[in-house]
Tab-separated table of C-alpha atoms in Angstrom:
chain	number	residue	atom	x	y	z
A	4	UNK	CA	35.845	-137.243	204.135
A	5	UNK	CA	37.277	-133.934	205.032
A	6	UNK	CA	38.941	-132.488	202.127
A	7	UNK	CA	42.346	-129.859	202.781
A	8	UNK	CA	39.883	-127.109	203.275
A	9	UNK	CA	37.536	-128.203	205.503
A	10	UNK	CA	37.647	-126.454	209.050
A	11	UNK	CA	35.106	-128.642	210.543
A	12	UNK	CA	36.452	-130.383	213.885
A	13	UNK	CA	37.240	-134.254	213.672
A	14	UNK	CA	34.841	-136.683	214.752
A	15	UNK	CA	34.448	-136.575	218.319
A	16	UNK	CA	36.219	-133.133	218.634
A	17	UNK	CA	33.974	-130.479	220.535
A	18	UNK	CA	33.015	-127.220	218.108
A	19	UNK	CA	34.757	-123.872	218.645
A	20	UNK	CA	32.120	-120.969	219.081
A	21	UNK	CA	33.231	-118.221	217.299
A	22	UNK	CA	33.574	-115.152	218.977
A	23	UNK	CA	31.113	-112.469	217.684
A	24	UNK	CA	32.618	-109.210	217.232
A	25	UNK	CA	31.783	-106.787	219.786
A	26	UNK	CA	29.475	-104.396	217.190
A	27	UNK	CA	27.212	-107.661	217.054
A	28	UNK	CA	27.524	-107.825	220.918
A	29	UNK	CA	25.932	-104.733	221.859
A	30	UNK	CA	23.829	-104.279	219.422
A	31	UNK	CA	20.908	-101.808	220.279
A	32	UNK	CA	17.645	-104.244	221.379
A	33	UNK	CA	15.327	-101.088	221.210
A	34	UNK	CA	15.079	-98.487	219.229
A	35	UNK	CA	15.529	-96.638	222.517
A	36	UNK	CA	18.678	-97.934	222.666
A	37	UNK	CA	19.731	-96.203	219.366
A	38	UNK	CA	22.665	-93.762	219.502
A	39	UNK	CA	22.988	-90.414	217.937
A	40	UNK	CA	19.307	-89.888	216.223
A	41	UNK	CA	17.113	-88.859	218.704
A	42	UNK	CA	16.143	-86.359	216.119
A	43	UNK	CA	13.941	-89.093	214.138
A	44	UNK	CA	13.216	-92.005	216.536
A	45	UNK	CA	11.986	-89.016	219.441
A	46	UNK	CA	8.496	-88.655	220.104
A	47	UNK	CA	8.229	-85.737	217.944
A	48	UNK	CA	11.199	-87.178	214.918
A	49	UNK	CA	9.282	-88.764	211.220
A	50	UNK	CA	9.573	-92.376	212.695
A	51	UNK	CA	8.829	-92.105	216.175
A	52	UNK	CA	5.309	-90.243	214.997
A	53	UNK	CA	5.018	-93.307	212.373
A	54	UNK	CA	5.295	-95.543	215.129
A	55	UNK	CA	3.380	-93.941	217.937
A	56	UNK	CA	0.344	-94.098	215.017
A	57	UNK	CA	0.825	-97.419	214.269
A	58	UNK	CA	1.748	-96.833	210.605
A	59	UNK	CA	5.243	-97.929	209.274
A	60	UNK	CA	5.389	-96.166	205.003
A	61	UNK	CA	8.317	-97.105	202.793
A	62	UNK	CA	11.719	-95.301	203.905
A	63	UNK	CA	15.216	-94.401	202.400
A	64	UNK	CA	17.712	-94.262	205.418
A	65	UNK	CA	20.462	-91.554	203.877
A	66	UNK	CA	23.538	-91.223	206.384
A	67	UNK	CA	27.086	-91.669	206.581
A	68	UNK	CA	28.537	-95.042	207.101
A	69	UNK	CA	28.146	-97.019	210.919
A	70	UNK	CA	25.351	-94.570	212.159
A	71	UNK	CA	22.355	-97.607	212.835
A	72	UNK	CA	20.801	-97.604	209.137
A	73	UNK	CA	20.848	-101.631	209.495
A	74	UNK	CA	19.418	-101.847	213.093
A	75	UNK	CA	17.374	-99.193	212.598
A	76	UNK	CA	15.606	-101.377	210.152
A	77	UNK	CA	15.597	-104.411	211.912
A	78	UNK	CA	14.095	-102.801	215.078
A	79	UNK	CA	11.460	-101.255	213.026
A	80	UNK	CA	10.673	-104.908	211.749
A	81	UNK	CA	10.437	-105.760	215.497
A	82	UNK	CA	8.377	-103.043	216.613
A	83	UNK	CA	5.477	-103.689	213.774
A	84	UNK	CA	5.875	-107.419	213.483
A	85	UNK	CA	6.936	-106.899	209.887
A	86	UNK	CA	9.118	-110.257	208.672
A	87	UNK	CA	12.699	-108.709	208.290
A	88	UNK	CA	13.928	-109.953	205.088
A	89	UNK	CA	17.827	-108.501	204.199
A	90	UNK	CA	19.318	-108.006	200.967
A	91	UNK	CA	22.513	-106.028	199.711
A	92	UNK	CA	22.009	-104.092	196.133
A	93	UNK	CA	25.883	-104.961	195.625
A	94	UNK	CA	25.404	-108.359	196.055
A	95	UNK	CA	21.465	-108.993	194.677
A	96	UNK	CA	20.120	-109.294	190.552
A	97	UNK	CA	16.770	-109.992	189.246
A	98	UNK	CA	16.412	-113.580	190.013
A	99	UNK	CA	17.327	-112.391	194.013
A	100	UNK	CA	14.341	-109.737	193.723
A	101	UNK	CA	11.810	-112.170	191.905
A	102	UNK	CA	12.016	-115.050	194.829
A	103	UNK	CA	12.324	-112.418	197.880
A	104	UNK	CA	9.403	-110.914	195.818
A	105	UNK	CA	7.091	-114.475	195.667
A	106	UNK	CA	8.228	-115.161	199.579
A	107	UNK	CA	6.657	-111.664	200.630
A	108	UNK	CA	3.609	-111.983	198.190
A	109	UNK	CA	2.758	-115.333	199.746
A	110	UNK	CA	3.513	-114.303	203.478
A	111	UNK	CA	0.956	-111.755	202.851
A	112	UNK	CA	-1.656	-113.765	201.276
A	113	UNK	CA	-1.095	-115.643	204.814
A	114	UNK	CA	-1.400	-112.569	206.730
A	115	UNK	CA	1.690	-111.401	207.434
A	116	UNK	CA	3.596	-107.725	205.956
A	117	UNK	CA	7.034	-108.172	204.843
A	118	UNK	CA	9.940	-105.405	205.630
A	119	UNK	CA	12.150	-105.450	202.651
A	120	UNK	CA	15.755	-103.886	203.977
A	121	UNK	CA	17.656	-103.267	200.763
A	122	UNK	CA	21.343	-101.974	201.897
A	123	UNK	CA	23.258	-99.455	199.539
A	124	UNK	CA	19.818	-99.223	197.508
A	125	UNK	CA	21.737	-96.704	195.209
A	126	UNK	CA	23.297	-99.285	193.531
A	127	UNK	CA	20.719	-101.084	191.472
A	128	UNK	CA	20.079	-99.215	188.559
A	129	UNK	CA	16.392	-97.744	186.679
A	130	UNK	CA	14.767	-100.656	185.573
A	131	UNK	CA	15.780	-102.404	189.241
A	132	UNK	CA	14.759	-99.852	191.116
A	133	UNK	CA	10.854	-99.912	189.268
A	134	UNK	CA	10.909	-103.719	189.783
A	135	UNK	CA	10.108	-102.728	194.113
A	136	UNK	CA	7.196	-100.491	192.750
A	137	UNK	CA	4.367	-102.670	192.199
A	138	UNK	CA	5.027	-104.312	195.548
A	139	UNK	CA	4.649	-101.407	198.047
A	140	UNK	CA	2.020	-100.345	196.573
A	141	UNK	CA	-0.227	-102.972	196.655
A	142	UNK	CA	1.505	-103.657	200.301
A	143	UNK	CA	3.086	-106.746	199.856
A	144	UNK	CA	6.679	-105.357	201.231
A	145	UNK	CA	7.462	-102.327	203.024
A	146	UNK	CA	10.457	-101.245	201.436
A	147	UNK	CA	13.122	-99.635	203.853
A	148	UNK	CA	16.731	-98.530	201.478
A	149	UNK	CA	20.056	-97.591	202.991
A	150	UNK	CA	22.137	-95.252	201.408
A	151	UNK	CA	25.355	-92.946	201.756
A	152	UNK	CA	24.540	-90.898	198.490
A	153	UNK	CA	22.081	-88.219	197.887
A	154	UNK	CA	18.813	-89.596	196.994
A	155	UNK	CA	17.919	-86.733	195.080
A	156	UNK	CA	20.443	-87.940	192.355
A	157	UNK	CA	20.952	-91.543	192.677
A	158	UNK	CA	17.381	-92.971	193.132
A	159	UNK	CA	13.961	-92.510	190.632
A	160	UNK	CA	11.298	-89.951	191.295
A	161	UNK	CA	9.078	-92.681	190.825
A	162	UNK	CA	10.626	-94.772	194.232
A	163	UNK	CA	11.172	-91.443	196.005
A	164	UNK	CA	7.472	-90.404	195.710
A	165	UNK	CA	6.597	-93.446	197.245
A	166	UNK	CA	9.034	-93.734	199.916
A	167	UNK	CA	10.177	-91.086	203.204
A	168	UNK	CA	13.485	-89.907	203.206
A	169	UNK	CA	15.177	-90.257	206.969
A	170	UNK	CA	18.391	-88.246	207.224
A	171	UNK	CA	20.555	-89.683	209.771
A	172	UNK	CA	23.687	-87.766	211.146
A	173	UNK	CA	26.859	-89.097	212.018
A	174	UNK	CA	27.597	-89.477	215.647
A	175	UNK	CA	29.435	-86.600	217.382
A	176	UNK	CA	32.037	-87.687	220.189
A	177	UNK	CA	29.326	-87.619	223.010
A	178	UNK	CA	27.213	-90.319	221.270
A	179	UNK	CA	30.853	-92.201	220.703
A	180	UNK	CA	31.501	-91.807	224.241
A	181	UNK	CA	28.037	-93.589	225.293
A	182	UNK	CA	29.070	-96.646	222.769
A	183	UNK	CA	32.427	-96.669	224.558
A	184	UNK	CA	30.814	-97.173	228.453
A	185	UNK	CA	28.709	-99.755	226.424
A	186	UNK	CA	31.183	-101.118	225.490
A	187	UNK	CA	33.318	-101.505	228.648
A	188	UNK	CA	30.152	-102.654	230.488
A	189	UNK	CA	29.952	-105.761	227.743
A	190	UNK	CA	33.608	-105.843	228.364
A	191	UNK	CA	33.884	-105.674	231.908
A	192	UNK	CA	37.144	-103.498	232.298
A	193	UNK	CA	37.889	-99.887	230.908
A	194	UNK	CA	39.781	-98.751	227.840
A	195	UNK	CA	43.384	-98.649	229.062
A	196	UNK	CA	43.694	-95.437	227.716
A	197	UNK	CA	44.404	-91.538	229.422
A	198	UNK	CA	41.449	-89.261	228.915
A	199	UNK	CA	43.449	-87.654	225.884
A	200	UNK	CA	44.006	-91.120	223.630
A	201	UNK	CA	40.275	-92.109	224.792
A	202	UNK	CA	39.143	-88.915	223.049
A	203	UNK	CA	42.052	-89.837	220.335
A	204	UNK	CA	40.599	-92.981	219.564
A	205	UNK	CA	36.850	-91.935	219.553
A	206	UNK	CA	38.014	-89.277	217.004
A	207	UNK	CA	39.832	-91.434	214.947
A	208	UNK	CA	36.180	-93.458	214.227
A	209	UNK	CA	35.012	-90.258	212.314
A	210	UNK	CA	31.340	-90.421	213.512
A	211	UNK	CA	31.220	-94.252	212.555
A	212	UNK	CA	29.998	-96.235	215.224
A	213	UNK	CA	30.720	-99.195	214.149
A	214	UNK	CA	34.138	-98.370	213.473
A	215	UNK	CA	34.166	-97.064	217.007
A	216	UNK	CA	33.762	-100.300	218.171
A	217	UNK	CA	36.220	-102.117	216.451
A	218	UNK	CA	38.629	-99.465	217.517
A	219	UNK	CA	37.701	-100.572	220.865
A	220	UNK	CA	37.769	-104.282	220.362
A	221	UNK	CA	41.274	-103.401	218.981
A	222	UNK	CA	42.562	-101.844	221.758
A	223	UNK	CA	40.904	-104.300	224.429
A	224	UNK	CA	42.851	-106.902	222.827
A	225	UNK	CA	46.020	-105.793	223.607
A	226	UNK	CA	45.998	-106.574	227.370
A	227	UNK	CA	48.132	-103.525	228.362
A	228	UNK	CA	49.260	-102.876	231.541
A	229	UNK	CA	48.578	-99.551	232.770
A	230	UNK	CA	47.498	-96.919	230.596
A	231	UNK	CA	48.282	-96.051	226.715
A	232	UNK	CA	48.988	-92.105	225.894
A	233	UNK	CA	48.172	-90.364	222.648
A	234	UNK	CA	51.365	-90.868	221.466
A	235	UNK	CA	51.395	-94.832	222.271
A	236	UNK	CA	48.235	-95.048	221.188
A	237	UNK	CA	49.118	-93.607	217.848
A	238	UNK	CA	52.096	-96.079	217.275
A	239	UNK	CA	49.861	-98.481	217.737
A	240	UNK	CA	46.854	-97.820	215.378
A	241	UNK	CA	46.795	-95.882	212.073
A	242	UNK	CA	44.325	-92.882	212.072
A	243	UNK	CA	41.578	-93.752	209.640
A	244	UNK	CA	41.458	-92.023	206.423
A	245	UNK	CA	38.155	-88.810	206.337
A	246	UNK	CA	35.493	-89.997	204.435
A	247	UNK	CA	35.884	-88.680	201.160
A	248	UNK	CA	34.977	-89.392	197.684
A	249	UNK	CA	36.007	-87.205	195.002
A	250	UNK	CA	32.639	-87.629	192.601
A	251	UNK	CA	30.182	-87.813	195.089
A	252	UNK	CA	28.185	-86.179	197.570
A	253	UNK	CA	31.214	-85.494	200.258
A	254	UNK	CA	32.994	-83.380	197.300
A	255	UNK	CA	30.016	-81.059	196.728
A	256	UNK	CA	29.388	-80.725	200.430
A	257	UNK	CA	33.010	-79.425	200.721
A	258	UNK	CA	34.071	-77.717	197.829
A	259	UNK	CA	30.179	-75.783	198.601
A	260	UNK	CA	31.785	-74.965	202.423
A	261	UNK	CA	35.067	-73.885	201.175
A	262	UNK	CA	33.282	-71.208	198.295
A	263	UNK	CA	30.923	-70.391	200.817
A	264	UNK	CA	33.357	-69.622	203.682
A	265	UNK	CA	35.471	-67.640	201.346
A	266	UNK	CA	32.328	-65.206	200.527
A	267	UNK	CA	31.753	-64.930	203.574
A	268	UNK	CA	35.109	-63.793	204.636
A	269	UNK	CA	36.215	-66.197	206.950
A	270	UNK	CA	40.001	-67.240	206.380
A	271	UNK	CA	40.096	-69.783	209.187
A	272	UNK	CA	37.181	-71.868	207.936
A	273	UNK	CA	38.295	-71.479	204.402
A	274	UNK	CA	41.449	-72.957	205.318
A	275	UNK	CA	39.676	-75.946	207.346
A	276	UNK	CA	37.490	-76.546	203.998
A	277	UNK	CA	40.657	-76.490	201.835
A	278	UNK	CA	42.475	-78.611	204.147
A	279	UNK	CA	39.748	-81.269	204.407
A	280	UNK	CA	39.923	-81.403	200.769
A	281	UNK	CA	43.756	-81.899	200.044
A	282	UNK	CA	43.826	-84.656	202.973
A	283	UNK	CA	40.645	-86.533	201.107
A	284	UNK	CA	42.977	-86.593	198.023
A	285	UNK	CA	41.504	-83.727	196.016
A	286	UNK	CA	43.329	-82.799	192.892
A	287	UNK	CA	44.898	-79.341	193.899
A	288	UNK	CA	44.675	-78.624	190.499
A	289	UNK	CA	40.675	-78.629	190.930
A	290	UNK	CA	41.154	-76.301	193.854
A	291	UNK	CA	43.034	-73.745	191.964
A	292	UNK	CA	40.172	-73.846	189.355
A	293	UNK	CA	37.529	-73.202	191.351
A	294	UNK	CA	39.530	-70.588	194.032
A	295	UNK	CA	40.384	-68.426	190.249
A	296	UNK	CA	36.460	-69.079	189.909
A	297	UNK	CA	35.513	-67.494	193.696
A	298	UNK	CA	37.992	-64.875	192.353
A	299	UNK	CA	35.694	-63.868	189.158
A	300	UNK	CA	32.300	-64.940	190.455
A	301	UNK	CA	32.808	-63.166	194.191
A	302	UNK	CA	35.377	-60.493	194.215
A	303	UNK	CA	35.410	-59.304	190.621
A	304	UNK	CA	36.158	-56.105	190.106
A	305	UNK	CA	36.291	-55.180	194.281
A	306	UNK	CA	40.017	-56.601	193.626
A	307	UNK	CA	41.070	-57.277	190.586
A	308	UNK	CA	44.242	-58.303	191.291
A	309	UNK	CA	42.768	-60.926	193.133
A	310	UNK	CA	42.261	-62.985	189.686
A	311	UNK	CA	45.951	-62.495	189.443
A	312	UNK	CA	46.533	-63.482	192.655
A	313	UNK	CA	44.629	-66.980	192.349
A	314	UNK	CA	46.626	-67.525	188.394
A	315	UNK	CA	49.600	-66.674	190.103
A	316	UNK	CA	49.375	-69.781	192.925
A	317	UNK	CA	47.906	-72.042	190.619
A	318	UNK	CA	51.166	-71.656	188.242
A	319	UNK	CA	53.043	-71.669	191.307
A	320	UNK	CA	51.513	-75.307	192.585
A	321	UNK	CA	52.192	-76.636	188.858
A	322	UNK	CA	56.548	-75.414	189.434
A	323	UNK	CA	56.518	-76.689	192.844
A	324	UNK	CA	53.836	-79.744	192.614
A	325	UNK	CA	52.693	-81.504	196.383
A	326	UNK	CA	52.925	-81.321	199.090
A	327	UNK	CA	55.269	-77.225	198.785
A	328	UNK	CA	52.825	-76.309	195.913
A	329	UNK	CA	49.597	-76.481	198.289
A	330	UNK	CA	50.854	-73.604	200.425
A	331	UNK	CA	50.167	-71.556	197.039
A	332	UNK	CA	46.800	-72.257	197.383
A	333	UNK	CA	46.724	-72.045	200.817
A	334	UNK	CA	48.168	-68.295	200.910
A	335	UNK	CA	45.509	-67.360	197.644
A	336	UNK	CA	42.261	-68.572	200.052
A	337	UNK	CA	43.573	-66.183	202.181
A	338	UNK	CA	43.768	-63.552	200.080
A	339	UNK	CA	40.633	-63.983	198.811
A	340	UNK	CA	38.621	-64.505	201.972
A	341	UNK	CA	40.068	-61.211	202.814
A	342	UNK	CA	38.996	-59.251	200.031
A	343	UNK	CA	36.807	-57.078	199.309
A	344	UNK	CA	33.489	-58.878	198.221
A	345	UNK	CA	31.200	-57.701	194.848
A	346	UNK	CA	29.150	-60.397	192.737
A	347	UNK	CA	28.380	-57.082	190.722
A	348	UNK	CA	30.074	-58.190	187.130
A	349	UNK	CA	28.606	-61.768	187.760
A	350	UNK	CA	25.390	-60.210	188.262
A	351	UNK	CA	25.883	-57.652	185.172
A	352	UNK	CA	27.209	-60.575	182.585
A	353	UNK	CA	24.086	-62.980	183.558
A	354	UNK	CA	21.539	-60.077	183.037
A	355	UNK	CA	23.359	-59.543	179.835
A	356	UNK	CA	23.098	-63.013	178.511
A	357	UNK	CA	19.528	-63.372	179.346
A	358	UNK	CA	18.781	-60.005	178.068
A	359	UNK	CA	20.541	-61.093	174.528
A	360	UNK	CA	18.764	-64.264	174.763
A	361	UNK	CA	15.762	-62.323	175.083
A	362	UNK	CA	16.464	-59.846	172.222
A	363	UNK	CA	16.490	-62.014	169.136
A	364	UNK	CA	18.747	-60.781	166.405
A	365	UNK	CA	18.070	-57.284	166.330
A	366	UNK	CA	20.694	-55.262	164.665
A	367	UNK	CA	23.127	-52.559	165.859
A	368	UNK	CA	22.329	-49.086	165.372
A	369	UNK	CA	23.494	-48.130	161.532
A	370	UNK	CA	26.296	-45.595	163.063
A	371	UNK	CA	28.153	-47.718	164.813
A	372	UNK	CA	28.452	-49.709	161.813
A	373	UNK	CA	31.273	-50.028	159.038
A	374	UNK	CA	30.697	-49.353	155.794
A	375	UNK	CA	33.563	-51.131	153.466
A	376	UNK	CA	31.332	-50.977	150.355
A	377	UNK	CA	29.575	-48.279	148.394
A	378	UNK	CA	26.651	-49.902	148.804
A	379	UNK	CA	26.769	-50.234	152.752
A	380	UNK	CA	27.404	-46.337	153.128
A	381	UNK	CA	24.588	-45.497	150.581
A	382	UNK	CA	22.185	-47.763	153.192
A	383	UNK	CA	23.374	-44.998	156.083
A	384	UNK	CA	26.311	-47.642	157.736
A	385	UNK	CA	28.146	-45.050	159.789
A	386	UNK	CA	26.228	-41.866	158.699
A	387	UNK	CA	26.295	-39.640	161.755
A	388	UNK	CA	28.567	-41.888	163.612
A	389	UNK	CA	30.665	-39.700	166.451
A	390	UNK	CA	34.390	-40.184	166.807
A	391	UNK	CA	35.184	-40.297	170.717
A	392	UNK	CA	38.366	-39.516	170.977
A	393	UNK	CA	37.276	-35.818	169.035
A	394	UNK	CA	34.589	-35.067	171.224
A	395	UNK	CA	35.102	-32.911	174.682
A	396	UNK	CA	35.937	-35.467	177.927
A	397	UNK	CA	36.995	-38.017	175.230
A	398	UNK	CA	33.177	-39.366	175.464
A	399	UNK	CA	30.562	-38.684	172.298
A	400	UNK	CA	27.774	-40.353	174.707
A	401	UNK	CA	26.281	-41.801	171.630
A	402	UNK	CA	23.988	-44.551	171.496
A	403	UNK	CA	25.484	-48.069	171.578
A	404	UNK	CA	22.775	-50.436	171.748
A	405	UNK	CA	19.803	-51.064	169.133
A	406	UNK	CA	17.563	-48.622	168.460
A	407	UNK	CA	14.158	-50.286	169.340
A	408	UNK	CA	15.806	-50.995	172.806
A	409	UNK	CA	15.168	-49.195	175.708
A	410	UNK	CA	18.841	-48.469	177.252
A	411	UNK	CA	19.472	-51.292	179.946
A	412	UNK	CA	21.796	-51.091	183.193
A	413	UNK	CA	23.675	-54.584	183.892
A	414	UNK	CA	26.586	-53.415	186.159
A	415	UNK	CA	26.265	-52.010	189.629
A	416	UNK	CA	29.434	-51.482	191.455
A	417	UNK	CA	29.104	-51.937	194.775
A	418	UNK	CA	30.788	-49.349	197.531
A	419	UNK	CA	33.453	-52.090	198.245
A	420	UNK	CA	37.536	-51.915	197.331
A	421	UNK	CA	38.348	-50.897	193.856
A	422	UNK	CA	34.564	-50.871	192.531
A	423	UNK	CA	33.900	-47.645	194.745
A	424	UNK	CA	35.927	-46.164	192.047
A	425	UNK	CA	34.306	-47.764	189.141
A	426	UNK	CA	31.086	-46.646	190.798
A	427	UNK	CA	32.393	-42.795	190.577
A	428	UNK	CA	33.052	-43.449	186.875
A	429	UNK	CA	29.793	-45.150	186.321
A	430	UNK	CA	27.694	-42.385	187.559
A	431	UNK	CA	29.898	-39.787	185.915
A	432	UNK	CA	29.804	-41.258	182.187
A	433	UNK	CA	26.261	-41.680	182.943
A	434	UNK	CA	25.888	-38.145	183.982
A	435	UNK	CA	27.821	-36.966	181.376
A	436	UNK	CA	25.606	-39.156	178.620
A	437	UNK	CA	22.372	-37.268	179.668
A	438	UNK	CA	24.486	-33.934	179.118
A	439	UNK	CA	24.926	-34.744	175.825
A	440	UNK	CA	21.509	-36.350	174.725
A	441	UNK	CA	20.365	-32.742	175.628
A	442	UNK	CA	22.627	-31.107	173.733
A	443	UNK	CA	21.783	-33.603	170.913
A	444	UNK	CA	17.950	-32.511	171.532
A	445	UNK	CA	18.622	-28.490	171.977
């Protein structure tokens, strides 16, 4: 007896097929038919060569979300008569692995490889992760992983030694636009959309196919007459939110851009990078951080007002707060992509570190030392020691480091903004030291 819940059909009541959603529908048959990565499936890409030889290894498929990772794999089953066996690290434990492990062991004794598709692989931890070992390399399962996260940090050295890394790419508008004739084709009618929403709505997928397609399902579904505009079109579905996530991989990748783009002087992209960042969600208050850091690490002493600057609009954003507070930070990656560029003191402080590092605990030269006691002075602490401010040009050019050391040079001023005048004073203290080490000597 059906119980409240049951949606099966009464007796003698014909089934409903359920529709399958149109992703399912056109779902690529050949790796041919594969969207956006000729780059790896080509003749000359890492799995088109594996094919064309006739040998499939272990892979980790690292890309973006809805870019083929899952057909990819199930293709590659297809084309080596592997037995495609699916299982999600989200959703999988140890007792999962252990029977999918005795099925494969005992399809092979029979003859028969097993290809072992593990989606978002990154998830099962260490001692999970070892567990696949044993098994590819005695060749009962070819493992293929999925993952959006760097490899490099979320999976062992011991499974990435064994296993190819793929890097697929998300899909640019052209390879959206091939999906979307796919799509009408299956559908048999076009998007009834101008050429401006149709490029809206491919856009708003973000390089995920498979969002693409829903997108399109979405919009078939409405049963419009005529033709939507942008601006209909955007009353009608919300803009998906960028791919973003504030501890992983995406935040790197962009806060890396935005430093990057501000060394190299480029205002516009440093204000795309910024942007991308605030509308992910990024704490502004991260941003002004690392912007006072570009400030110290990449203009220095070329501006220094440009460490001002940056302190200045990061007090600023914490008066004001979001959204008014962001044009702060706006206006100070500005001002520093414009500035004058010189790593020089970053370069000058980490020479000095290593150099002290280095140097053990070798003491200062006894005349640059105090001598409080009677004790200390009778040892030579400040016997010979030269008061500057009595000594011609202010400057006694006396020795400063220890006395076993041969004299070092950290800081290099570059001929940029305000270090071509430190430069001037560099070279003439240093001239003016040698003038006085041969009067010393004469």
């Amino acid at each position: 007896m059906a119980d409240l819940f049951d949606t099966a059909p009464a007796s003698g009541e014909p089934a409903r097929a359920v529709a399958r959603p149109l992703a399912d529908r056109i779902r690529p048959a050949r790796l041919a038919d594969v969207v956006g990565q000729d780059k790896v499936l080509g003749p000359d890409g890492p799995l088109g060569a594996m094919l064309h030889a006739g040998s499939l290894s272990s892979l980790i498929l690292w890309g973006p979300p809805g870019v083929g990772k899952t057909t990819i794999a199930r293709l590659l089953a297809q084309e080596t008569d592997l037995a495609f066996v699916q299982i999600s690290a989200i959703f999988s434990g140890v007792p999962e692995l252990r029977k999918v492990f005795d099925a494969a062991r005992l399809r092979h004794q029979q003859g028969r490889g097993t290809l072992l598709f593990v989606d978002e692989i990154h998830r099962f931890n260490k001692a999970q992760q070892d567990s696949f070992l044993p098994h590819m390399e005695d060749g009962t399962i070819t493992l293929v992983g999925a993952t959006t996260e760097n490899p490099s940090f979320e999976l062992n050295a011991a499974l990435l030694s064994r296993a190819q890394v793929i890097v697929l790419e998300r899909l640019s508008l052209a390879d959206m636009e091939r999906l979307a004739q796919r799509a009408e084709k299956e559908l048999d009618r076009p998007l009834p959309l101008t050429a401006e929403a149709r490029d809206r709505l491919l856009e708003m997928a973000d390089g995920d196919g498979r969002a693409a397609l829903n997108l399109i399902e979405q919009v078939m579904a409405w049963r419009v007459p005529g033709k939507l505009d942008t601006d209909q079109l955007a009353q009608r579905l919300m803009r998906r939110a960028a791919k973003y996530d504030k501890s992983g991989d995406e935040h790197y990748n962009l806060i890396s851009a935005l430093h990057k783009s501000v060394r190299g002087s480029d205002p516009d992209a440093a204000l795309y990078w910024l942007s991308r960042m605030l509308e992910g969600g990024e704490d502004p208050r991260y941003l002004a951080r690392r912007l006072t850091r570009m400030a110290v690490e990449d203009i220095g002493l070329a501006d220094p007002a440009a460490q001002r600057h940056c302190l200045d609009a990061w007090a600023l954003y914490e008066r004001l707060g979001s959204p008014e507070g962001e044009l702060a930070l706006a206006q100070a990656t500005i001002y520093l992509a414009l500035a004058p560029k010189s790593n020089a003191g970053y370069v000058a402080y980490k020479a000095a570190r290593d150099l002290a590092r280095r140097s053990g605990s070798q003491m200062p030269p006894k005349h640059i030392l105090n001598a409080p006691t009677g004790l200390m002075a009778d040892q030579g602490y400040g016997a010979g020691y030269r008061y500057d401010h009595d000594a011609e040009d202010g400057f006694s050019g006396q020795n400063y480091f220890p006395d076993d050391m041969k004299r070092p040079v950290f800081y290099l001023p570059v001929e940029r903004g305000f270090e071509r005048e430190l430069k001037k004073r560099v070279e003439w203290f240093a001239g003016l030291r040698q003038k006085r080490r041969t009067e010393d000597k004469a």
